[in-house]
Amino acid sequence: MAQILAPSTQWQMRLPKTSTYGSPIATKMWSSLLLKRNKQGAAKSSGKFSVLALQSENSTVNRLEKLLNMDITPYTEQIIAEYIWIGGGGIDLRSKSKTIAKPVEHPSELPKWNYDGSSTGQAPGDDSEVILYPQAIFKDPFRGGNNILVICDTYTPAGEPIPTNKRHRAAEIFSNKKVVGEVPWFGIEQEYTLLQQNVKWPLGWPVGGYPGPQGPYYCGAGADKSFGRDISDAHYKACLYAGINISGTNGEVMPGQWEYQVGPSVGIDAADHIWCSRYILERITEQAGVVLSLDPKPIEGDWNGAGCHTNYSTKSMREDGGFEVIKKAILNLSLCHKEHISAYGEGNERRLTGKHETANINTFSWGVANRGCSIRVGRDTEKNGKGYLEDRRPASNMDPYVVTSLLAETTILYEPTLEAEALAAQKIALKV
């Protein structure tokens, strides 16, 4: 992201009880047009027969589409809530549907639910019940109406967070009074790669071969430069519909790779929005017959990897004199580099090589306007003496609950010794 602006009011989103959210995502259907033409009488053109044949071949699909797109709001107060959680792999999203008696305004109005944790790698077979706690709600762009998507975290029947529940720890950090007082803002740049379904090779690439070298693809336009724009745009609109604080999207450096930005959002809300946006992207690629990859280096060689750059600021950083606070935060981050790297995504060592706009995974660095550093500070931040920093280390498959809370913990709560600070400042040539 170019800069961090004021966070959206959606970060404390509540849903109106009787809202009608418009039409869900759907394929444009021909049935009404055909019916109108039939009523007008037989067409003289032979083109009529090809269209009618198409209708006949797809009649089952058309009937199914009508049911899928049916707005049940006029007929019942009941809604469908899609409960979404993170599976045992730490990146796999799972979900199932539940009928709720009436529209809700807040997650606390929703019942807890459970699922078979032995089937997601999160519980043993002889004690497999895992409990879902609703934590955040979004409008459902697939079902429309008053239906909702529900981001949940996971607990044992005794109320203990299971090991893969990273949201619980993040909520503890973001509820700390010192952290709350600093009002941490996050702007997260989620990169992803689209793969052809049957061959798991990037969209638009010749099967088993390679396109031309990188250069024309970043923010490019044209059939030979942009692959998957319809998916990116569908996702963009679906996120806006859902109430996700998405702020932009663009084609990336490697062909078949895209990015979208979420934020600025406050505290844990940023991670909830990223997880929901990922779920929506999974569903859209499912419908399109394309595979979504969050691998940080999907293609080896002279191709860019996929990251999840995290822009971050606190109240003190955004106020006059904030650049000194940013430098102190960078100092703390340098002292905790190994801890952060270990939590910033699987396979990140394949991406953080010091090439393709990355810093080497083993070396902490920072710089102004330098995309080859661990931490980048913008020119405007340096010029204005206040602003934000960009952590360029997180991989595309990072857990946003872990990354956002770790940034807040390291820069706000962590208090290194003066000796450690002095040594670190000398090592990275940072004057505090």
Short mmCIF file of C-alpha atoms in Angstrom, two decimals:
data_model
loop_
_atom_site.label_atom_id
_atom_site.label_comp_id
_atom_site.label_asym_id
_atom_site.label_seq_id
_atom_site.Cartn_x
_atom_site.Cartn_y
_atom_site.Cartn_z
CA MET A 1 0.00 0.00 0.00
CA ALA A 2 1.17 3.50 -0.75
CA GLN A 3 0.06 4.98 2.54
CA ILE A 4 -2.05 4.41 5.61
CA LEU A 5 -5.12 6.60 5.82
CA ALA A 6 -7.92 6.68 8.37
CA PRO A 7 -9.43 3.25 9.10
CA SER A 8 -12.89 2.46 7.82
CA THR A 9 -15.86 2.61 10.14
CA GLN A 10 -16.50 -0.98 9.06
CA TRP A 11 -14.02 -2.20 11.65
CA GLN A 12 -16.85 -2.29 14.16
CA MET A 13 -19.46 -3.40 11.64
CA ARG A 14 -22.92 -4.34 12.84
CA LEU A 15 -25.55 -5.64 10.46
CA PRO A 16 -29.02 -4.07 10.27
CA LYS A 17 -31.83 -6.43 11.17
CA THR A 18 -33.90 -5.91 8.04
CA SER A 19 -31.28 -5.00 5.47
CA THR A 20 -31.56 -6.30 1.91
CA TYR A 21 -28.13 -6.66 0.46
CA GLY A 22 -28.88 -6.79 -3.24
CA SER A 23 -28.16 -9.66 -5.60
CA PRO A 24 -25.66 -12.40 -4.85
CA ILE A 25 -22.86 -13.30 -7.24
CA ALA A 26 -24.36 -15.27 -10.13
CA THR A 27 -23.97 -16.09 -13.82
CA LYS A 28 -26.13 -13.94 -16.11
CA MET A 29 -29.05 -16.04 -17.28
CA TRP A 30 -30.81 -16.07 -20.70
CA SER A 31 -34.18 -17.47 -19.62
CA SER A 32 -36.09 -14.17 -19.35
CA LEU A 33 -34.79 -13.01 -22.73
CA LEU A 34 -35.76 -16.28 -24.39
CA LEU A 35 -39.23 -16.21 -22.85
CA LYS A 36 -39.76 -12.69 -24.17
CA ARG A 37 -38.65 -13.68 -27.65
CA ASN A 38 -40.90 -16.75 -27.68
CA LYS A 39 -43.91 -14.64 -26.77
CA GLN A 40 -43.16 -12.30 -29.68
CA GLY A 41 -43.40 -15.19 -32.11
CA ALA A 42 -40.99 -17.32 -34.07
CA ALA A 43 -37.92 -15.52 -35.35
CA LYS A 44 -37.12 -15.79 -39.04
CA SER A 45 -33.41 -15.94 -38.44
CA SER A 46 -31.76 -19.35 -38.03
CA GLY A 47 -29.91 -17.85 -35.04
CA LYS A 48 -32.98 -18.54 -32.95
CA PHE A 49 -32.45 -22.28 -33.10
CA SER A 50 -28.89 -22.16 -31.79
CA VAL A 51 -29.98 -20.08 -28.79
CA LEU A 52 -32.91 -22.40 -28.07
CA ALA A 53 -30.61 -25.39 -28.35
CA LEU A 54 -28.35 -23.75 -25.80
CA GLN A 55 -31.32 -23.28 -23.51
CA SER A 56 -32.31 -26.90 -23.92
CA GLU A 57 -28.81 -28.19 -23.16
CA ASN A 58 -28.52 -26.01 -20.07
CA SER A 59 -32.11 -26.25 -18.82
CA THR A 60 -31.05 -28.17 -15.70
CA VAL A 61 -28.32 -25.62 -15.02
CA ASN A 62 -30.81 -22.78 -15.51
CA ARG A 63 -33.25 -24.29 -13.04
CA LEU A 64 -30.45 -24.78 -10.53
CA GLU A 65 -29.30 -21.19 -10.97
CA LYS A 66 -32.81 -19.95 -10.25
CA LEU A 67 -32.86 -21.85 -6.97
CA LEU A 68 -29.36 -20.75 -6.03
CA ASN A 69 -30.25 -17.11 -6.65
CA MET A 70 -33.64 -17.25 -4.96
CA ASP A 71 -34.20 -14.43 -2.46
CA ILE A 72 -35.92 -16.04 0.53
CA THR A 73 -36.31 -12.73 2.41
CA PRO A 74 -39.99 -12.18 1.46
CA TYR A 75 -40.93 -15.66 2.66
CA THR A 76 -39.13 -16.20 5.95
CA GLU A 77 -37.20 -14.37 8.65
CA GLN A 78 -34.75 -17.25 8.81
CA ILE A 79 -31.27 -16.69 7.44
CA ILE A 80 -28.33 -18.91 6.53
CA ALA A 81 -25.12 -18.40 8.46
CA GLU A 82 -21.95 -19.88 6.97
CA TYR A 83 -19.67 -20.70 9.93
CA ILE A 84 -16.03 -20.41 8.80
CA TRP A 85 -12.95 -21.59 10.68
CA ILE A 86 -9.27 -22.40 10.10
CA GLY A 87 -8.40 -26.09 9.88
CA GLY A 88 -5.49 -28.05 11.27
CA GLY A 89 -3.14 -27.06 8.46
CA GLY A 90 -3.16 -23.47 9.67
CA ILE A 91 -4.09 -22.13 6.23
CA ASP A 92 -6.98 -24.38 5.17
CA LEU A 93 -10.41 -22.78 5.52
CA ARG A 94 -13.41 -24.91 6.45
CA SER A 95 -17.09 -23.99 6.66
CA LYS A 96 -20.59 -25.33 7.13
CA SER A 97 -24.05 -23.80 7.08
CA LYS A 98 -26.59 -23.22 9.85
CA THR A 99 -30.15 -21.90 9.81
CA ILE A 100 -30.66 -18.97 12.19
CA ALA A 101 -34.17 -17.90 13.30
CA LYS A 102 -33.82 -14.25 12.28
CA PRO A 103 -31.26 -11.65 11.10
CA VAL A 104 -28.58 -10.70 13.63
CA GLU A 105 -26.62 -7.54 14.31
CA HIS A 106 -23.67 -8.92 16.27
CA PRO A 107 -21.75 -12.24 16.58
CA SER A 108 -22.80 -12.53 20.23
CA GLU A 109 -26.37 -13.19 19.03
CA LEU A 110 -25.26 -16.35 17.23
CA PRO A 111 -25.12 -19.75 18.93
CA LYS A 112 -21.89 -21.66 19.39
CA TRP A 113 -21.62 -24.72 17.19
CA ASN A 114 -19.35 -27.75 16.86
CA TYR A 115 -17.64 -29.91 14.24
CA ASP A 116 -15.63 -33.12 13.90
CA GLY A 117 -12.09 -32.06 14.68
CA SER A 118 -10.72 -35.51 13.83
CA SER A 119 -11.55 -34.80 10.18
CA THR A 120 -9.61 -31.51 10.14
CA GLY A 121 -6.51 -32.65 12.03
CA GLN A 122 -7.52 -30.78 15.19
CA ALA A 123 -8.77 -33.50 17.57
CA PRO A 124 -8.41 -37.26 18.17
CA GLY A 125 -11.13 -39.62 16.98
CA ASP A 126 -12.16 -40.66 20.47
CA ASP A 127 -12.73 -37.05 21.59
CA SER A 128 -13.35 -35.24 18.32
CA GLU A 129 -15.76 -32.43 19.20
CA VAL A 130 -14.41 -28.91 18.65
CA ILE A 131 -16.57 -25.89 19.52
CA LEU A 132 -16.98 -22.90 17.21
CA TYR A 133 -17.25 -19.43 18.79
CA PRO A 134 -18.65 -16.78 16.39
CA GLN A 135 -16.36 -13.73 16.37
CA ALA A 136 -17.07 -11.58 13.29
CA ILE A 137 -19.88 -11.39 10.74
CA PHE A 138 -19.96 -10.28 7.11
CA LYS A 139 -22.68 -10.14 4.47
CA ASP A 140 -22.77 -13.22 2.26
CA PRO A 141 -22.09 -12.26 -1.40
CA PHE A 142 -22.95 -15.75 -2.61
CA ARG A 143 -26.41 -16.20 -1.06
CA GLY A 144 -27.35 -12.53 -0.79
CA GLY A 145 -30.35 -11.40 1.24
CA ASN A 146 -29.83 -11.28 5.00
CA ASN A 147 -27.51 -14.29 4.91
CA ILE A 148 -24.08 -13.95 6.53
CA LEU A 149 -20.54 -15.29 6.68
CA VAL A 150 -19.33 -15.92 10.24
CA ILE A 151 -15.64 -15.97 11.18
CA CYS A 152 -15.18 -18.30 14.15
CA ASP A 153 -12.36 -19.48 16.37
CA THR A 154 -12.06 -22.91 17.94
CA TYR A 155 -12.19 -24.34 21.49
CA THR A 156 -12.41 -27.58 23.40
CA PRO A 157 -15.76 -28.43 25.06
CA ALA A 158 -14.17 -27.19 28.31
CA GLY A 159 -13.65 -23.75 26.78
CA GLU A 160 -9.88 -23.93 26.19
CA PRO A 161 -8.55 -22.64 22.86
CA ILE A 162 -7.20 -25.50 20.75
CA PRO A 163 -3.54 -25.20 19.62
CA THR A 164 -4.43 -24.00 16.10
CA ASN A 165 -6.59 -21.18 17.48
CA LYS A 166 -4.29 -18.21 16.92
CA ARG A 167 -7.08 -15.66 17.24
CA HIS A 168 -7.43 -16.20 20.99
CA ARG A 169 -3.85 -15.10 21.72
CA ALA A 170 -4.14 -12.19 19.29
CA ALA A 171 -7.30 -11.00 21.07
CA GLU A 172 -5.41 -11.00 24.38
CA ILE A 173 -2.66 -8.80 22.94
CA PHE A 174 -5.05 -6.39 21.23
CA SER A 175 -7.10 -6.03 24.43
CA ASN A 176 -4.01 -4.97 26.43
CA LYS A 177 -4.61 -1.39 27.66
CA LYS A 178 -1.29 -0.17 26.32
CA VAL A 179 -1.99 -1.62 22.88
CA VAL A 180 -5.55 -0.28 22.86
CA GLY A 181 -4.22 3.18 23.70
CA GLU A 182 -1.88 3.11 20.70
CA VAL A 183 -4.75 2.28 18.27
CA PRO A 184 -2.66 0.06 15.95
CA TRP A 185 -3.54 0.34 12.25
CA PHE A 186 -2.78 -2.35 9.69
CA GLY A 187 -2.85 -2.32 5.90
CA ILE A 188 -2.20 -5.83 4.55
CA GLU A 189 -1.19 -6.58 0.94
CA GLN A 190 -2.30 -10.12 0.12
CA GLU A 191 -0.57 -11.62 -2.94
CA TYR A 192 -1.80 -14.86 -4.48
CA THR A 193 -1.28 -17.03 -7.56
CA LEU A 194 -3.96 -18.54 -9.80
CA LEU A 195 -3.23 -22.05 -11.09
CA GLN A 196 -4.78 -24.09 -13.88
CA GLN A 197 -6.86 -26.77 -12.19
CA ASN A 198 -5.63 -29.97 -13.80
CA VAL A 199 -1.93 -29.18 -14.18
CA LYS A 200 -1.33 -26.85 -11.19
CA TRP A 201 0.59 -24.45 -13.45
CA PRO A 202 -0.01 -20.66 -13.38
CA LEU A 203 -3.00 -19.31 -15.24
CA GLY A 204 -2.07 -18.05 -18.70
CA TRP A 205 1.21 -20.01 -18.85
CA PRO A 206 1.74 -22.63 -21.57
CA VAL A 207 1.44 -26.07 -19.95
CA GLY A 208 4.93 -27.25 -19.04
CA GLY A 209 6.42 -24.06 -20.46
CA TYR A 210 7.09 -20.47 -19.55
CA PRO A 211 5.84 -17.06 -20.67
CA GLY A 212 8.12 -14.17 -21.56
CA PRO A 213 10.34 -12.67 -18.81
CA GLN A 214 8.84 -10.51 -16.06
CA GLY A 215 8.37 -6.87 -16.88
CA PRO A 216 5.16 -6.26 -18.82
CA TYR A 217 2.83 -8.08 -16.41
CA TYR A 218 2.83 -5.85 -13.31
CA CYS A 219 -0.38 -3.77 -13.47
CA GLY A 220 -0.50 -4.71 -17.15
CA ALA A 221 -3.47 -4.95 -19.53
CA GLY A 222 -4.00 -7.17 -22.53
CA ALA A 223 -4.64 -10.83 -23.30
CA ASP A 224 -0.91 -11.56 -23.41
CA LYS A 225 -0.15 -9.82 -20.11
CA SER A 226 -3.12 -10.17 -17.77
CA PHE A 227 -4.46 -13.57 -16.73
CA GLY A 228 -7.34 -13.86 -14.26
CA ARG A 229 -8.61 -10.28 -14.14
CA ASP A 230 -12.23 -11.47 -14.01
CA ILE A 231 -11.47 -13.43 -10.83
CA SER A 232 -9.67 -10.47 -9.26
CA ASP A 233 -12.52 -8.09 -10.11
CA ALA A 234 -15.23 -10.50 -8.95
CA HIS A 235 -13.36 -10.87 -5.67
CA TYR A 236 -12.98 -7.10 -5.31
CA LYS A 237 -16.72 -6.51 -5.68
CA ALA A 238 -17.66 -9.46 -3.47
CA CYS A 239 -15.45 -8.12 -0.67
CA LEU A 240 -17.01 -4.65 -0.92
CA TYR A 241 -20.45 -6.28 -0.82
CA ALA A 242 -19.48 -8.33 2.24
CA GLY A 243 -18.31 -5.26 4.17
CA ILE A 244 -14.63 -6.20 4.04
CA ASN A 245 -12.36 -3.17 4.20
CA ILE A 246 -10.67 -3.88 0.85
CA SER A 247 -8.87 -0.82 -0.48
CA GLY A 248 -7.51 -1.88 -3.86
CA THR A 249 -6.20 -4.59 -6.17
CA ASN A 250 -3.63 -4.99 -8.96
CA GLY A 251 -1.89 -7.48 -11.21
CA GLU A 252 1.48 -8.58 -9.84
CA VAL A 253 4.99 -8.96 -11.29
CA MET A 254 4.71 -12.67 -12.09
CA PRO A 255 2.02 -13.45 -14.70
CA GLY A 256 -0.98 -15.21 -13.17
CA GLN A 257 -0.30 -13.53 -9.82
CA TRP A 258 -2.52 -10.87 -8.22
CA GLU A 259 -2.69 -8.73 -5.11
CA TYR A 260 -5.38 -7.02 -3.10
CA GLN A 261 -5.07 -4.73 -0.10
CA VAL A 262 -7.15 -4.78 3.08
CA GLY A 263 -7.10 -1.85 5.45
CA PRO A 264 -6.31 0.32 7.11
CA SER A 265 -8.08 -1.57 9.87
CA VAL A 266 -7.71 -1.41 13.63
CA GLY A 267 -6.31 -4.26 15.72
CA ILE A 268 -7.70 -7.76 15.33
CA ASP A 269 -10.25 -6.52 12.81
CA ALA A 270 -7.52 -6.52 10.14
CA ALA A 271 -6.95 -10.26 10.55
CA ASP A 272 -10.69 -11.08 10.59
CA HIS A 273 -11.09 -9.19 7.31
CA ILE A 274 -8.12 -10.96 5.68
CA TRP A 275 -9.41 -14.40 6.65
CA CYS A 276 -12.89 -13.63 5.33
CA SER A 277 -11.45 -12.19 2.11
CA ARG A 278 -9.42 -15.38 1.64
CA TYR A 279 -12.55 -17.48 2.11
CA ILE A 280 -14.42 -15.45 -0.51
CA LEU A 281 -11.47 -15.82 -2.90
CA GLU A 282 -11.47 -19.60 -2.37
CA ARG A 283 -15.16 -19.73 -3.21
CA ILE A 284 -14.80 -17.59 -6.34
CA THR A 285 -11.89 -19.64 -7.69
CA GLU A 286 -13.91 -22.78 -6.88
CA GLN A 287 -16.71 -21.48 -9.11
CA ALA A 288 -14.25 -20.49 -11.83
CA GLY A 289 -12.51 -23.88 -11.85
CA VAL A 290 -9.17 -22.30 -10.95
CA VAL A 291 -6.88 -23.25 -8.05
CA LEU A 292 -5.87 -20.58 -5.52
CA SER A 293 -2.28 -20.82 -4.27
CA LEU A 294 -0.81 -18.93 -1.32
CA ASP A 295 2.58 -20.61 -1.74
CA PRO A 296 5.28 -17.96 -1.16
CA LYS A 297 7.36 -19.23 -4.10
CA PRO A 298 5.04 -21.14 -6.45
CA ILE A 299 7.54 -21.19 -9.35
CA GLU A 300 11.25 -21.62 -8.73
CA GLY A 301 13.78 -19.59 -10.69
CA ASP A 302 13.75 -16.00 -11.88
CA TRP A 303 10.16 -15.31 -10.86
CA ASN A 304 8.80 -13.19 -8.03
CA GLY A 305 7.42 -14.94 -4.99
CA ALA A 306 4.19 -14.07 -3.18
CA GLY A 307 4.21 -12.10 0.05
CA CYS A 308 1.77 -10.50 2.44
CA HIS A 309 3.46 -7.16 3.16
CA THR A 310 2.05 -5.64 6.33
CA ASN A 311 1.87 -1.87 6.73
CA TYR A 312 1.68 -0.84 10.36
CA SER A 313 1.47 2.26 12.52
CA THR A 314 0.53 3.29 16.03
CA LYS A 315 -0.98 6.50 17.29
CA SER A 316 2.47 7.67 18.43
CA MET A 317 3.93 6.96 14.98
CA ARG A 318 1.20 8.98 13.27
CA GLU A 319 1.66 12.04 15.50
CA ASP A 320 4.37 14.73 15.29
CA GLY A 321 7.75 13.24 16.17
CA GLY A 322 6.50 9.82 15.09
CA PHE A 323 9.56 9.01 12.99
CA GLU A 324 11.59 8.56 16.17
CA VAL A 325 8.93 6.15 17.44
CA ILE A 326 9.14 4.26 14.14
CA LYS A 327 12.91 3.95 14.46
CA LYS A 328 12.51 2.63 18.01
CA ALA A 329 10.00 0.08 16.68
CA ILE A 330 12.48 -0.97 13.97
CA LEU A 331 15.09 -1.45 16.67
CA ASN A 332 12.77 -3.76 18.61
CA LEU A 333 11.93 -5.67 15.43
CA SER A 334 15.63 -6.21 14.70
CA LEU A 335 16.07 -7.79 18.12
CA CYS A 336 13.18 -10.20 17.47
CA HIS A 337 13.95 -10.97 13.83
CA LYS A 338 14.27 -14.75 14.24
CA GLU A 339 11.06 -14.98 16.26
CA HIS A 340 9.14 -13.07 13.60
CA ILE A 341 10.61 -15.04 10.69
CA SER A 342 9.62 -18.33 12.35
CA ALA A 343 6.01 -17.09 12.54
CA TYR A 344 5.77 -15.41 9.14
CA GLY A 345 4.69 -18.35 6.96
CA GLU A 346 5.71 -21.80 5.77
CA GLY A 347 8.24 -22.00 2.94
CA ASN A 348 9.24 -18.36 3.31
CA GLU A 349 12.93 -19.28 3.02
CA ARG A 350 12.29 -20.04 -0.67
CA ARG A 351 11.03 -16.48 -1.15
CA LEU A 352 13.31 -14.38 1.10
CA THR A 353 16.54 -14.81 -0.88
CA GLY A 354 17.65 -11.21 -1.25
CA LYS A 355 16.37 -11.21 -4.84
CA HIS A 356 13.05 -10.26 -6.43
CA GLU A 357 12.36 -7.36 -4.06
CA THR A 358 13.12 -9.25 -0.85
CA ALA A 359 15.69 -9.14 1.91
CA ASN A 360 17.69 -12.23 2.82
CA ILE A 361 15.86 -14.26 5.45
CA ASN A 362 18.91 -14.39 7.74
CA THR A 363 19.65 -10.67 7.76
CA PHE A 364 17.55 -7.88 9.23
CA SER A 365 17.66 -4.58 7.36
CA TRP A 366 15.67 -1.40 6.96
CA GLY A 367 15.68 1.51 4.55
CA VAL A 368 13.75 4.43 3.16
CA ALA A 369 11.93 3.52 -0.08
CA ASN A 370 14.00 0.31 -0.30
CA ARG A 371 11.97 -2.74 -1.28
CA GLY A 372 14.98 -4.97 -0.80
CA CYS A 373 14.89 -4.45 2.98
CA SER A 374 13.12 -6.27 5.79
CA ILE A 375 11.41 -3.04 6.84
CA ARG A 376 10.65 -0.25 4.38
CA VAL A 377 9.89 3.32 5.41
CA GLY A 378 8.17 5.53 2.85
CA ARG A 379 9.60 8.80 1.55
CA ASP A 380 6.58 10.69 2.84
CA THR A 381 7.11 9.27 6.32
CA GLU A 382 10.71 10.46 6.33
CA LYS A 383 9.72 13.85 4.92
CA ASN A 384 6.79 14.42 7.30
CA GLY A 385 8.56 13.01 10.34
CA LYS A 386 5.64 10.67 11.05
CA GLY A 387 3.66 7.89 9.39
CA TYR A 388 4.03 4.12 9.17
CA LEU A 389 6.41 1.26 8.39
CA GLU A 390 6.06 -1.70 6.05
CA ASP A 391 7.13 -5.16 7.18
CA ARG A 392 8.02 -6.92 3.92
CA ARG A 393 8.93 -10.25 5.48
CA PRO A 394 5.53 -12.03 5.87
CA ALA A 395 4.78 -14.72 3.29
CA SER A 396 1.53 -14.91 1.35
CA ASN A 397 0.42 -17.86 3.52
CA MET A 398 1.07 -16.12 6.83
CA ASP A 399 -1.56 -16.17 9.59
CA PRO A 400 -2.72 -12.55 9.96
CA TYR A 401 -3.69 -13.16 13.60
CA VAL A 402 -0.08 -14.09 14.34
CA VAL A 403 1.61 -11.36 12.27
CA THR A 404 -0.52 -8.42 13.42
CA SER A 405 -0.45 -9.33 17.10
CA LEU A 406 3.29 -10.05 16.99
CA LEU A 407 3.97 -6.63 15.46
CA ALA A 408 1.93 -4.95 18.19
CA GLU A 409 3.57 -7.01 20.93
CA THR A 410 7.13 -6.38 19.72
CA THR A 411 6.75 -2.65 19.07
CA ILE A 412 4.47 -1.67 21.97
CA LEU A 413 4.91 -4.18 24.80
CA TYR A 414 8.47 -5.48 24.36
CA GLU A 415 11.06 -3.64 26.44
CA PRO A 416 14.66 -4.65 25.58
CA THR A 417 17.61 -3.78 27.81
CA LEU A 418 19.56 -0.61 27.06
CA GLU A 419 22.61 -2.73 26.25
CA ALA A 420 20.68 -4.80 23.71
CA GLU A 421 19.28 -1.63 22.16
CA ALA A 422 22.72 -0.07 21.82
CA LEU A 423 24.20 -3.15 20.18
CA ALA A 424 21.27 -3.49 17.79
CA ALA A 425 21.34 0.20 16.86
CA GLN A 426 25.02 -0.05 16.01
CA LYS A 427 24.50 -3.22 14.00
CA ILE A 428 21.77 -1.80 11.77
CA ALA A 429 23.17 1.77 11.77
CA LEU A 430 20.05 3.19 13.38
CA LYS A 431 20.26 6.32 15.49
CA VAL A 432 17.53 6.50 18.09
#
